[in-house]
């Protein structure tokens, strides 16, 4: 595990995660459409604090939410829907997790980027129903007029210096021969209003901008640059964000 991946085991990162914008409701409608087998059980890998698992649990037979970070799982249990009877949490790397399939759907957020794909897929494929799909869901704000200013703060303080904005984790998994990609979809844009202070704080839920990776002065400087960039666009301390999600799905395969 890299140092950056290990930041998700920090309690401060788990706490900051609540300030990330939620997935649009359309995401869950599309996930339900992709479930065609019984039982309607879902495996959420790299579940974090359950941004996918918690809203999905009441709509299916069961969700197993698995993440290697105990602070993330602890946070998820305390957040809305975290104690739903259809939701089971497990602290474990997915490649060694205890699975209770068969699963008619596997969901993954951006955290799939950190997983050892060959071992992960070798673990989950034997536990899938005949038509089960793996869905990778990425989401966040789009069309932000203040983004150039935020980028300045990220470039100055990020612990990850080799970020490639054109990199696609789904294409990388497919090119590795581990996914038969069958579909993609982008949700309609939705409006999400957020306090400026919370918008700034959500950056500290990322692996490369966690507060524990910075000195106090560095974190304060990052926050000040971002706040200066967004403040002219805020009204009464609130930013109006446009949120979209992109779903990519296909049949996962075992290497070789």
Short mmCIF file of C-alpha atoms in Angstrom, two decimals:
data_model
loop_
_atom_site.label_atom_id
_atom_site.label_comp_id
_atom_site.label_asym_id
_atom_site.label_seq_id
_atom_site.Cartn_x
_atom_site.Cartn_y
_atom_site.Cartn_z
CA UNK A 1 0.00 0.00 0.00
CA UNK A 2 1.33 3.42 -0.90
CA UNK A 3 1.54 6.22 1.61
CA UNK A 4 -1.18 8.11 -0.24
CA UNK A 5 -3.60 5.16 -0.17
CA UNK A 6 -2.93 4.75 3.55
CA UNK A 7 -4.27 8.26 4.21
CA UNK A 8 -7.79 6.85 3.94
CA UNK A 9 -7.15 5.12 7.27
CA UNK A 10 -6.86 8.50 8.98
CA UNK A 11 -9.81 9.60 11.11
CA UNK A 12 -9.53 13.19 9.86
CA UNK A 13 -9.90 12.03 6.26
CA UNK A 14 -12.97 9.97 7.16
CA UNK A 15 -14.43 12.99 8.93
CA UNK A 16 -13.80 15.27 5.95
CA UNK A 17 -15.40 12.76 3.56
CA UNK A 18 -18.89 13.82 4.62
CA UNK A 19 -18.36 17.10 2.79
CA UNK A 20 -18.03 15.47 -0.62
CA UNK A 21 -21.18 16.06 -2.69
CA UNK A 22 -23.62 13.13 -2.74
CA UNK A 23 -24.25 11.02 -5.81
CA UNK A 24 -27.23 12.23 -7.89
CA UNK A 25 -30.40 10.19 -7.35
CA UNK A 26 -30.26 9.12 -10.99
CA UNK A 27 -27.19 7.02 -10.18
CA UNK A 28 -29.27 4.70 -8.01
CA UNK A 29 -32.05 4.45 -10.58
CA UNK A 30 -29.50 3.33 -13.16
CA UNK A 31 -27.91 0.85 -10.76
CA UNK A 32 -31.28 -0.78 -10.16
CA UNK A 33 -31.81 -1.11 -13.92
CA UNK A 34 -28.55 -3.07 -14.17
CA UNK A 35 -29.68 -5.71 -11.69
CA UNK A 36 -31.34 -8.49 -13.69
CA UNK A 37 -30.59 -11.57 -11.56
CA UNK A 38 -31.79 -12.88 -8.23
CA UNK A 39 -30.93 -12.53 -5.43
CA UNK A 40 -30.72 -8.75 -5.67
CA UNK A 41 -27.59 -8.59 -3.55
CA UNK A 42 -24.95 -5.92 -4.15
CA UNK A 43 -21.25 -5.87 -3.30
CA UNK A 44 -19.82 -2.38 -2.80
CA UNK A 45 -16.02 -2.54 -2.94
CA UNK A 46 -13.92 0.25 -1.52
CA UNK A 47 -17.14 1.45 0.07
CA UNK A 48 -15.57 4.19 2.17
CA UNK A 49 -18.23 5.76 4.38
CA UNK A 50 -20.99 4.32 2.23
CA UNK A 51 -21.94 7.11 -0.16
CA UNK A 52 -23.15 4.40 -2.57
CA UNK A 53 -24.04 1.62 -0.13
CA UNK A 54 -26.20 3.61 2.28
CA UNK A 55 -28.68 5.05 -0.27
CA UNK A 56 -28.75 1.77 -2.21
CA UNK A 57 -29.45 -0.62 0.70
CA UNK A 58 -33.18 0.16 1.07
CA UNK A 59 -33.73 -0.47 -2.65
CA UNK A 60 -32.21 -3.97 -2.92
CA UNK A 61 -32.21 -7.23 -0.99
CA UNK A 62 -28.85 -6.58 0.66
CA UNK A 63 -25.60 -4.61 0.30
CA UNK A 64 -22.22 -5.80 1.56
CA UNK A 65 -20.05 -2.70 2.00
CA UNK A 66 -16.36 -3.53 2.23
CA UNK A 67 -13.47 -1.16 2.89
CA UNK A 68 -9.97 -1.57 4.31
CA UNK A 69 -10.28 1.57 6.49
CA UNK A 70 -11.76 1.13 9.96
CA UNK A 71 -12.29 4.91 10.40
CA UNK A 72 -14.19 5.07 7.10
CA UNK A 73 -16.47 2.20 8.07
CA UNK A 74 -16.99 3.66 11.55
CA UNK A 75 -17.99 6.98 9.99
CA UNK A 76 -20.34 5.24 7.56
CA UNK A 77 -22.13 3.41 10.35
CA UNK A 78 -22.91 6.78 11.99
CA UNK A 79 -24.15 8.55 8.86
CA UNK A 80 -27.74 8.50 7.56
CA UNK A 81 -28.73 4.98 6.54
CA UNK A 82 -25.57 3.46 7.97
CA UNK A 83 -27.53 1.18 10.29
CA UNK A 84 -30.05 -0.08 7.72
CA UNK A 85 -30.87 -3.78 8.23
CA UNK A 86 -30.09 -4.48 4.55
CA UNK A 87 -26.53 -3.18 4.94
CA UNK A 88 -23.56 -5.14 6.27
CA UNK A 89 -20.18 -3.49 6.83
CA UNK A 90 -16.82 -5.21 6.74
CA UNK A 91 -13.32 -3.84 7.40
CA UNK A 92 -11.06 -5.75 5.04
CA UNK A 93 -9.16 -5.35 1.78
CA UNK A 94 -11.47 -6.63 -0.92
CA UNK A 95 -8.93 -9.20 -2.14
CA UNK A 96 -9.12 -11.03 1.22
CA UNK A 97 -12.67 -10.12 2.26
CA UNK A 98 -15.31 -12.61 3.37
CA UNK A 99 -17.95 -12.57 0.62
CA UNK A 100 -21.55 -13.67 0.98
CA UNK A 101 -22.80 -13.84 -2.60
CA UNK A 102 -23.90 -14.50 -5.14
CA UNK A 103 -24.04 -10.82 -6.09
CA UNK A 104 -26.15 -9.46 -8.93
CA UNK A 105 -24.17 -6.20 -9.00
CA UNK A 106 -20.77 -4.92 -7.89
CA UNK A 107 -20.33 -1.19 -7.36
CA UNK A 108 -17.11 0.78 -7.03
CA UNK A 109 -16.39 4.46 -6.67
CA UNK A 110 -13.12 6.15 -7.48
CA UNK A 111 -11.41 4.03 -4.81
CA UNK A 112 -11.05 1.21 -7.34
CA UNK A 113 -8.00 3.17 -8.52
CA UNK A 114 -6.13 1.97 -5.39
CA UNK A 115 -6.98 -1.73 -5.57
CA UNK A 116 -4.76 -4.55 -6.88
CA UNK A 117 -7.02 -5.33 -9.82
CA UNK A 118 -5.93 -8.88 -10.63
CA UNK A 119 -6.35 -10.04 -7.02
CA UNK A 120 -9.57 -8.07 -6.59
CA UNK A 121 -11.25 -9.52 -9.66
CA UNK A 122 -10.05 -13.04 -8.87
CA UNK A 123 -11.79 -12.68 -5.51
CA UNK A 124 -15.13 -11.28 -6.69
CA UNK A 125 -15.80 -13.08 -10.00
CA UNK A 126 -16.56 -16.50 -8.44
CA UNK A 127 -19.24 -14.82 -6.29
CA UNK A 128 -21.25 -13.25 -9.13
CA UNK A 129 -24.59 -14.23 -10.63
CA UNK A 130 -24.56 -15.13 -14.36
CA UNK A 131 -25.44 -11.61 -15.55
CA UNK A 132 -23.86 -9.53 -12.79
CA UNK A 133 -22.12 -6.32 -13.82
CA UNK A 134 -19.33 -4.30 -12.24
CA UNK A 135 -20.20 -0.60 -12.25
CA UNK A 136 -17.56 2.08 -11.69
CA UNK A 137 -19.10 5.41 -10.68
CA UNK A 138 -17.24 8.69 -10.75
CA UNK A 139 -18.89 11.97 -9.83
CA UNK A 140 -18.29 15.52 -8.79
CA UNK A 141 -18.78 19.18 -9.70
CA UNK A 142 -18.49 20.31 -13.31
CA UNK A 143 -18.32 23.71 -15.02
CA UNK A 144 -16.72 25.55 -12.09
CA UNK A 145 -15.73 29.13 -13.06
CA UNK A 146 -13.39 29.29 -10.05
CA UNK A 147 -11.48 26.11 -10.87
CA UNK A 148 -8.28 27.74 -12.13
CA UNK A 149 -7.77 29.28 -8.72
CA UNK A 150 -8.37 25.94 -6.97
CA UNK A 151 -5.87 24.24 -9.29
CA UNK A 152 -3.21 26.68 -8.11
CA UNK A 153 -3.74 25.50 -4.54
CA UNK A 154 -3.72 21.83 -5.56
CA UNK A 155 -0.53 22.19 -7.60
CA UNK A 156 1.17 23.98 -4.73
CA UNK A 157 0.23 21.56 -1.96
CA UNK A 158 -0.75 18.18 -3.42
CA UNK A 159 1.43 15.23 -2.43
CA UNK A 160 0.72 13.65 -5.80
CA UNK A 161 2.78 15.40 -8.45
CA UNK A 162 2.19 13.08 -11.42
CA UNK A 163 -1.57 13.45 -11.85
CA UNK A 164 -2.75 12.85 -15.42
CA UNK A 165 -6.17 14.46 -16.00
CA UNK A 166 -6.70 12.25 -19.08
CA UNK A 167 -6.22 9.00 -17.14
CA UNK A 168 -9.26 6.71 -17.10
CA UNK A 169 -9.31 3.95 -14.49
CA UNK A 170 -12.02 2.10 -16.43
CA UNK A 171 -9.97 2.11 -19.62
CA UNK A 172 -6.92 0.94 -17.67
CA UNK A 173 -8.85 -2.00 -16.20
CA UNK A 174 -10.28 -2.88 -19.60
CA UNK A 175 -6.87 -2.67 -21.25
CA UNK A 176 -5.54 -5.05 -18.59
CA UNK A 177 -8.04 -7.61 -19.91
CA UNK A 178 -10.12 -7.59 -16.73
CA UNK A 179 -13.36 -6.00 -17.93
CA UNK A 180 -15.68 -6.51 -20.88
CA UNK A 181 -17.04 -2.97 -20.98
CA UNK A 182 -20.66 -2.98 -22.12
CA UNK A 183 -22.01 0.47 -21.35
CA UNK A 184 -21.49 3.99 -20.09
CA UNK A 185 -23.88 6.74 -19.06
CA UNK A 186 -23.69 10.26 -17.71
CA UNK A 187 -26.40 11.49 -15.39
CA UNK A 188 -28.27 14.74 -15.84
CA UNK A 189 -26.76 17.70 -14.02
CA UNK A 190 -28.19 18.50 -10.61
CA UNK A 191 -27.69 21.54 -8.41
CA UNK A 192 -26.05 21.15 -5.02
CA UNK A 193 -25.60 24.06 -2.63
CA UNK A 194 -22.74 23.87 -0.18
CA UNK A 195 -21.16 26.12 2.43
CA UNK A 196 -17.83 27.53 1.30
CA UNK A 197 -16.13 26.16 4.42
CA UNK A 198 -17.42 22.66 3.64
CA UNK A 199 -16.39 22.91 -0.01
CA UNK A 200 -12.86 23.74 1.12
CA UNK A 201 -12.82 20.97 3.71
CA UNK A 202 -13.82 18.21 1.26
CA UNK A 203 -10.45 18.54 -0.48
CA UNK A 204 -8.87 17.23 2.72
CA UNK A 205 -10.75 13.95 2.22
CA UNK A 206 -8.47 13.15 -0.72
CA UNK A 207 -5.31 11.08 -0.52
CA UNK A 208 -2.99 13.83 -1.69
CA UNK A 209 -4.41 16.74 0.33
CA UNK A 210 -5.10 15.15 3.70
CA UNK A 211 -4.40 17.48 6.60
CA UNK A 212 -2.11 14.93 8.23
CA UNK A 213 0.18 15.15 5.19
CA UNK A 214 0.59 18.92 5.64
CA UNK A 215 1.93 21.18 8.30
CA UNK A 216 -0.58 23.48 9.97
CA UNK A 217 0.73 26.42 7.95
CA UNK A 218 0.51 24.48 4.68
CA UNK A 219 -3.09 23.48 5.34
CA UNK A 220 -4.01 27.05 6.24
CA UNK A 221 -2.39 28.33 3.05
CA UNK A 222 -4.24 25.77 0.93
CA UNK A 223 -7.56 26.70 2.54
CA UNK A 224 -6.94 30.42 2.03
CA UNK A 225 -6.12 30.04 -1.67
CA UNK A 226 -9.23 27.94 -2.33
CA UNK A 227 -11.47 30.24 -0.31
CA UNK A 228 -10.15 33.30 -2.16
CA UNK A 229 -10.87 31.56 -5.47
CA UNK A 230 -14.47 30.60 -4.67
CA UNK A 231 -15.62 33.47 -2.46
CA UNK A 232 -16.56 35.81 -5.38
CA UNK A 233 -18.97 33.13 -6.63
CA UNK A 234 -20.64 32.46 -3.27
CA UNK A 235 -23.90 33.97 -2.10
CA UNK A 236 -24.60 34.19 1.60
CA UNK A 237 -21.69 31.83 2.21
CA UNK A 238 -23.02 29.19 -0.19
CA UNK A 239 -21.67 27.90 -3.48
CA UNK A 240 -24.01 26.57 -6.13
CA UNK A 241 -22.39 23.47 -7.64
CA UNK A 242 -23.42 21.52 -10.71
CA UNK A 243 -22.98 17.80 -10.00
CA UNK A 244 -22.82 15.00 -12.54
CA UNK A 245 -21.89 11.34 -12.37
CA UNK A 246 -20.50 8.96 -14.98
CA UNK A 247 -21.22 5.25 -14.79
CA UNK A 248 -19.24 2.60 -16.69
CA UNK A 249 -20.21 -1.05 -16.47
CA UNK A 250 -19.29 -4.44 -17.78
CA UNK A 251 -18.53 -8.03 -16.90
CA UNK A 252 -15.41 -8.41 -14.73
CA UNK A 253 -12.97 -11.19 -15.62
CA UNK A 254 -10.15 -13.11 -13.97
CA UNK A 255 -6.70 -12.44 -15.46
CA UNK A 256 -5.27 -15.03 -17.82
#
